[in-house]
């Protein structure tokens, strides 16, 4: 098995730890699909939590779940004991913990050495923990003092522990996002809100949207594998690079960045497929006739929007979309 992993990793030009992560990441699609068959909300919460923890263990090792315990515990404890200030405490404690973990693990060096750590997943998880605590604090406020997004996402009642853990680790969605709200997770699990199906009407089918996301992921990976041998980032450290003329270096800088972006497009496309097949990616119906199901909740990147952007101002709207939305709601 180890030899097979090594040969597969060599074939696509990555290390064994990165290959293990990619395999677990792709596995979030069938894992999320299986969520649909869990009998009842309690089983769904338990499955979401257990599957997420297991995938983390396979991807990053046992220490990854230990890494996640502190922010999850701090966030839930603050909601238990200090509801009014839970959002503030969790915000500062969560980001302080995230920064300290990035410094301690030196994520950039891990990638350079062919390794991988859980700090990327930790970032997504901390954003979810913070938003949950803030929304629970907002549950104490009057409507007049809340924005529309606060009214939409606030939590009047504290989630149970299993609901909270399921939300944080749901089927491996913390690997690369997208970030979503606790209220959305609860309504999705319990079949309420936009996920409630009137009698005699079936739920929207996710298969077409999921297939589109998988095809997009395959194309992105194909482009990346084709380009990366020609424009590796390691060439910047080679003496020959410094001997090139200005225009050749500028061209190489652009192409190496262009090449690297397709790796992220692949990751986010797989994540989108996973969230869509679970049903959580559903975002409502179009205004057309007949109405078409929309799946924008899972979308984390607009590839053409990024590549054809005419200004840096446009990039937050098309790159890492859900995190940008989170920042607009909770920071700006």
XYZ file of C-alpha atoms in Angstrom:
332
model
C 0.000 0.000 0.000
C 2.838 2.382 0.887
C 4.614 1.600 -2.381
C 1.403 2.224 -4.318
C 0.975 5.589 -2.595
C 4.566 6.504 -3.387
C 4.201 5.568 -7.050
C 0.944 7.517 -7.348
C 2.497 10.538 -5.647
C 5.506 10.418 -7.951
C 3.273 10.132 -11.007
C 1.471 13.398 -10.264
C 4.474 15.171 -8.776
C 3.410 15.509 -5.133
C 4.537 14.054 -1.825
C 2.774 11.154 -0.112
C 1.262 13.397 2.628
C -0.167 15.729 -0.012
C -1.536 12.767 -1.981
C -3.166 11.415 1.181
C -4.796 14.794 1.748
C -6.038 14.943 -1.851
C -7.542 11.459 -1.629
C -9.320 12.307 1.618
C -10.451 15.593 0.140
C -11.980 13.863 -2.882
C -13.550 11.360 -0.473
C -15.624 14.192 0.996
C -17.894 13.821 -2.055
C -19.120 10.260 -1.311
C -19.014 10.987 2.420
C -21.279 14.002 1.940
C -23.552 11.988 -0.338
C -23.977 9.341 2.369
C -25.138 12.067 4.779
C -28.395 12.259 2.823
C -29.329 8.745 3.947
C -28.873 9.265 7.682
C -32.173 8.683 9.537
C -33.123 11.896 11.286
C -31.345 15.049 12.498
C -29.553 13.404 15.447
C -27.986 10.749 13.230
C -27.064 13.404 10.674
C -25.281 15.527 13.292
C -23.425 12.508 14.637
C -22.427 11.370 11.162
C -21.277 14.870 10.177
C -19.073 15.102 13.271
C -17.655 11.574 13.106
C -16.939 11.631 9.371
C -15.235 15.016 9.605
C -13.043 13.910 12.506
C -12.147 10.652 10.744
C -11.188 12.397 7.505
C -9.058 14.846 9.504
C -7.309 11.925 11.165
C -6.598 10.257 7.821
C -5.403 13.497 6.227
C -3.320 15.107 8.946
C -2.932 12.528 11.691
C -4.349 12.264 15.198
C -2.901 15.605 16.289
C -5.170 17.484 13.882
C -8.288 16.782 15.915
C -6.423 17.802 19.058
C -5.553 21.035 17.263
C -9.237 21.656 16.563
C -10.424 20.942 20.099
C -9.230 24.202 21.683
C -11.090 26.712 19.468
C -14.186 24.517 19.400
C -14.166 24.142 23.182
C -13.418 27.806 23.835
C -16.171 28.912 21.479
C -18.796 26.648 23.001
C -17.730 27.424 26.566
C -17.986 31.145 25.892
C -21.523 30.614 24.598
C -22.358 28.673 27.755
C -20.915 31.110 30.280
C -20.675 34.540 28.648
C -23.315 34.755 25.975
C -23.302 38.540 25.653
C -19.543 38.666 25.040
C -19.072 35.246 23.442
C -18.543 36.697 19.977
C -15.884 39.184 21.080
C -13.949 36.677 23.187
C -14.077 33.990 20.526
C -13.050 36.415 17.784
C -9.835 37.539 19.477
C -8.976 34.190 21.052
C -9.637 32.332 17.809
C -7.444 34.530 15.649
C -4.691 34.634 18.276
C -4.705 30.841 18.346
C -4.703 30.630 14.553
C -1.743 32.994 14.207
C 0.206 31.154 16.892
C -0.416 27.819 15.166
C 0.710 29.212 11.816
C 3.907 30.508 13.397
C 4.542 27.298 15.329
C 3.929 24.933 12.440
C 5.394 27.241 9.781
C 2.932 26.028 7.151
C 4.918 27.448 4.268
C 7.979 25.425 5.207
C 5.886 22.275 5.547
C 4.671 22.639 1.966
C 8.189 23.329 0.702
C 9.384 20.088 2.283
C 6.542 18.116 0.739
C 4.552 17.903 3.957
C 1.177 19.222 4.968
C -0.404 20.371 8.206
C -3.888 21.144 9.426
C -3.587 24.922 9.813
C -5.488 25.566 6.581
C -8.423 23.512 7.830
C -8.022 25.177 11.223
C -8.601 28.577 9.627
C -11.924 27.492 8.128
C -12.984 25.897 11.395
C -12.134 29.006 13.436
C -14.162 31.214 11.101
C -17.140 28.921 11.683
C -16.619 28.920 15.453
C -16.398 32.727 15.546
C -19.506 33.278 13.434
C -21.479 30.827 15.569
C -20.511 32.647 18.776
C -21.268 36.068 17.287
C -24.650 34.935 16.003
C -25.509 33.494 19.405
C -24.613 36.817 21.032
C -26.772 38.594 18.451
C -29.708 36.515 19.639
C -29.913 38.814 22.672
C -30.291 41.996 20.616
C -33.393 43.725 19.301
C -34.170 43.747 15.603
C -33.661 47.510 15.417
C -29.965 47.196 16.251
C -29.222 44.404 13.771
C -28.283 44.429 10.105
C -30.134 42.217 7.640
C -27.394 39.580 7.703
C -27.444 39.575 11.521
C -31.204 39.090 11.552
C -30.869 36.247 9.089
C -28.108 34.376 10.932
C -28.681 35.110 14.618
C -29.266 32.216 16.990
C -31.962 32.582 19.622
C -31.212 29.205 21.176
C -27.793 27.701 21.828
C -26.981 24.693 19.629
C -26.467 21.402 21.413
C -22.940 20.039 21.663
C -23.471 17.451 18.929
C -25.048 20.055 16.638
C -22.067 22.301 17.249
C -19.454 19.621 16.548
C -21.340 18.456 13.476
C -21.398 22.027 12.193
C -17.670 22.502 12.772
C -16.471 19.272 11.164
C -19.353 18.493 8.820
C -18.248 15.728 6.437
C -14.798 17.285 6.010
C -16.120 20.657 4.845
C -13.538 22.325 7.099
C -10.726 21.166 4.795
C -11.095 24.060 2.354
C -14.492 25.564 3.031
C -16.789 27.014 2.070
C -17.655 28.793 5.300
C -21.356 28.671 6.131
C -23.517 29.698 9.068
C -24.766 27.608 11.965
C -28.360 28.574 11.225
C -27.965 27.347 7.647
C -26.493 24.083 8.895
C -29.353 23.532 11.343
C -32.063 24.331 8.806
C -30.415 22.053 6.260
C -30.132 19.192 8.740
C -33.694 19.568 9.972
C -35.207 20.189 6.536
C -36.406 23.686 7.337
C -36.187 27.057 5.600
C -35.361 26.754 1.915
C -34.682 23.044 2.450
C -38.283 22.304 3.418
C -40.148 20.535 0.629
C -43.894 21.143 0.280
C -46.036 18.041 0.221
C -46.060 16.435 -3.168
C -42.927 18.258 -4.305
C -39.529 16.603 -4.368
C -36.320 18.204 -3.165
C -34.137 19.869 -5.812
C -31.783 17.439 -7.506
C -28.098 18.209 -6.882
C -26.667 15.826 -9.461
C -26.394 18.130 -12.445
C -24.696 20.880 -10.439
C -22.409 18.340 -8.781
C -21.417 16.850 -12.133
C -20.582 20.309 -13.452
C -18.342 20.947 -10.430
C -16.561 17.601 -10.857
C -15.949 18.238 -14.565
C -14.622 21.679 -13.682
C -12.308 20.115 -11.089
C -10.985 17.592 -13.615
C -10.289 20.319 -16.169
C -8.525 22.450 -13.565
C -6.316 19.581 -12.453
C -5.514 18.712 -16.069
C -4.441 22.280 -16.809
C -2.365 22.405 -13.640
C -0.575 19.122 -14.360
C 0.165 20.272 -17.898
C 1.548 23.670 -16.902
C 3.415 22.974 -13.664
C 6.421 21.193 -15.266
C 6.932 24.255 -17.476
C 6.455 26.907 -14.785
C 7.492 25.475 -11.399
C 7.826 27.919 -8.520
C 11.202 26.390 -7.648
C 12.744 28.070 -10.676
C 12.744 31.383 -8.828
C 15.553 29.987 -6.665
C 17.682 28.911 -9.611
C 20.650 31.097 -10.676
C 19.470 31.031 -14.289
C 16.332 32.980 -13.378
C 18.387 35.986 -12.257
C 20.162 36.024 -15.603
C 16.963 36.442 -17.596
C 15.937 39.793 -18.982
C 13.138 41.878 -17.481
C 10.384 40.818 -19.886
C 11.196 37.123 -19.651
C 11.133 37.268 -15.862
C 7.874 39.207 -15.913
C 6.326 36.627 -18.236
C 7.512 33.779 -16.024
C 6.162 35.454 -12.902
C 2.762 35.806 -14.509
C 2.699 32.239 -15.838
C 3.870 30.680 -12.569
C 1.101 32.506 -10.719
C -1.399 31.538 -13.415
C -0.303 27.909 -13.093
C -0.542 27.875 -9.300
C -4.090 29.245 -9.360
C -5.406 26.148 -11.123
C -4.472 24.089 -8.083
C -6.795 26.227 -5.973
C -9.499 26.093 -8.621
C -9.333 22.293 -8.409
C -9.555 22.258 -4.618
C -12.503 24.640 -4.506
C -14.304 22.771 -7.300
C -14.075 19.514 -5.345
C -15.286 21.317 -2.238
C -18.185 22.742 -4.227
C -19.147 19.287 -5.505
C -19.073 17.908 -1.963
C -21.319 20.611 -0.524
C -23.706 20.381 -3.468
C -24.188 16.605 -3.282
C -24.981 16.853 0.424
C -27.746 19.356 -0.322
C -26.250 22.138 1.796
C -25.156 23.969 -1.345
C -28.754 24.689 -2.342
C -29.427 28.437 -2.230
C -32.988 28.728 -3.539
C -34.831 28.957 -6.832
C -34.380 31.289 -9.774
C -37.061 33.773 -10.837
C -37.337 32.169 -14.256
C -40.219 29.994 -15.382
C -39.968 27.175 -14.749
C -37.753 27.949 -11.740
C -34.264 26.457 -11.687
C -32.525 25.308 -8.527
C -29.520 27.439 -7.584
C -26.398 26.128 -5.862
C -24.410 29.283 -5.108
C -23.855 28.579 -1.408
C -21.027 26.181 -2.239
C -19.316 28.419 -4.789
C -15.923 29.640 -3.626
C -14.381 30.894 -6.857
C -15.437 32.340 -10.197
C -12.611 31.257 -12.482
C -13.423 33.576 -15.364
C -14.062 36.388 -12.915
C -10.556 35.970 -11.499
C -8.744 35.581 -14.794
C -10.600 38.406 -16.533
C -10.723 40.827 -13.611
C -9.874 44.368 -14.660
C -9.204 45.614 -11.136
C -7.974 44.233 -7.829
C -11.203 45.566 -6.323
C -13.090 42.810 -8.144
C -10.993 39.953 -6.767
C -12.621 39.600 -3.306
C -15.936 39.059 -5.096
C -14.637 36.172 -7.207
C -11.748 34.614 -5.219
C -12.353 32.707 -1.972
C -15.883 34.056 -2.172
C -17.309 32.671 1.062
C -14.390 33.885 3.188
C -14.704 37.319 1.580
C -18.396 37.292 2.459
C -17.532 36.280 6.024
C -15.085 39.175 6.316
C -17.678 41.655 5.066
C -20.210 40.412 7.612
C -17.985 40.065 10.673
C -14.977 42.347 10.215
C -15.681 45.256 7.881
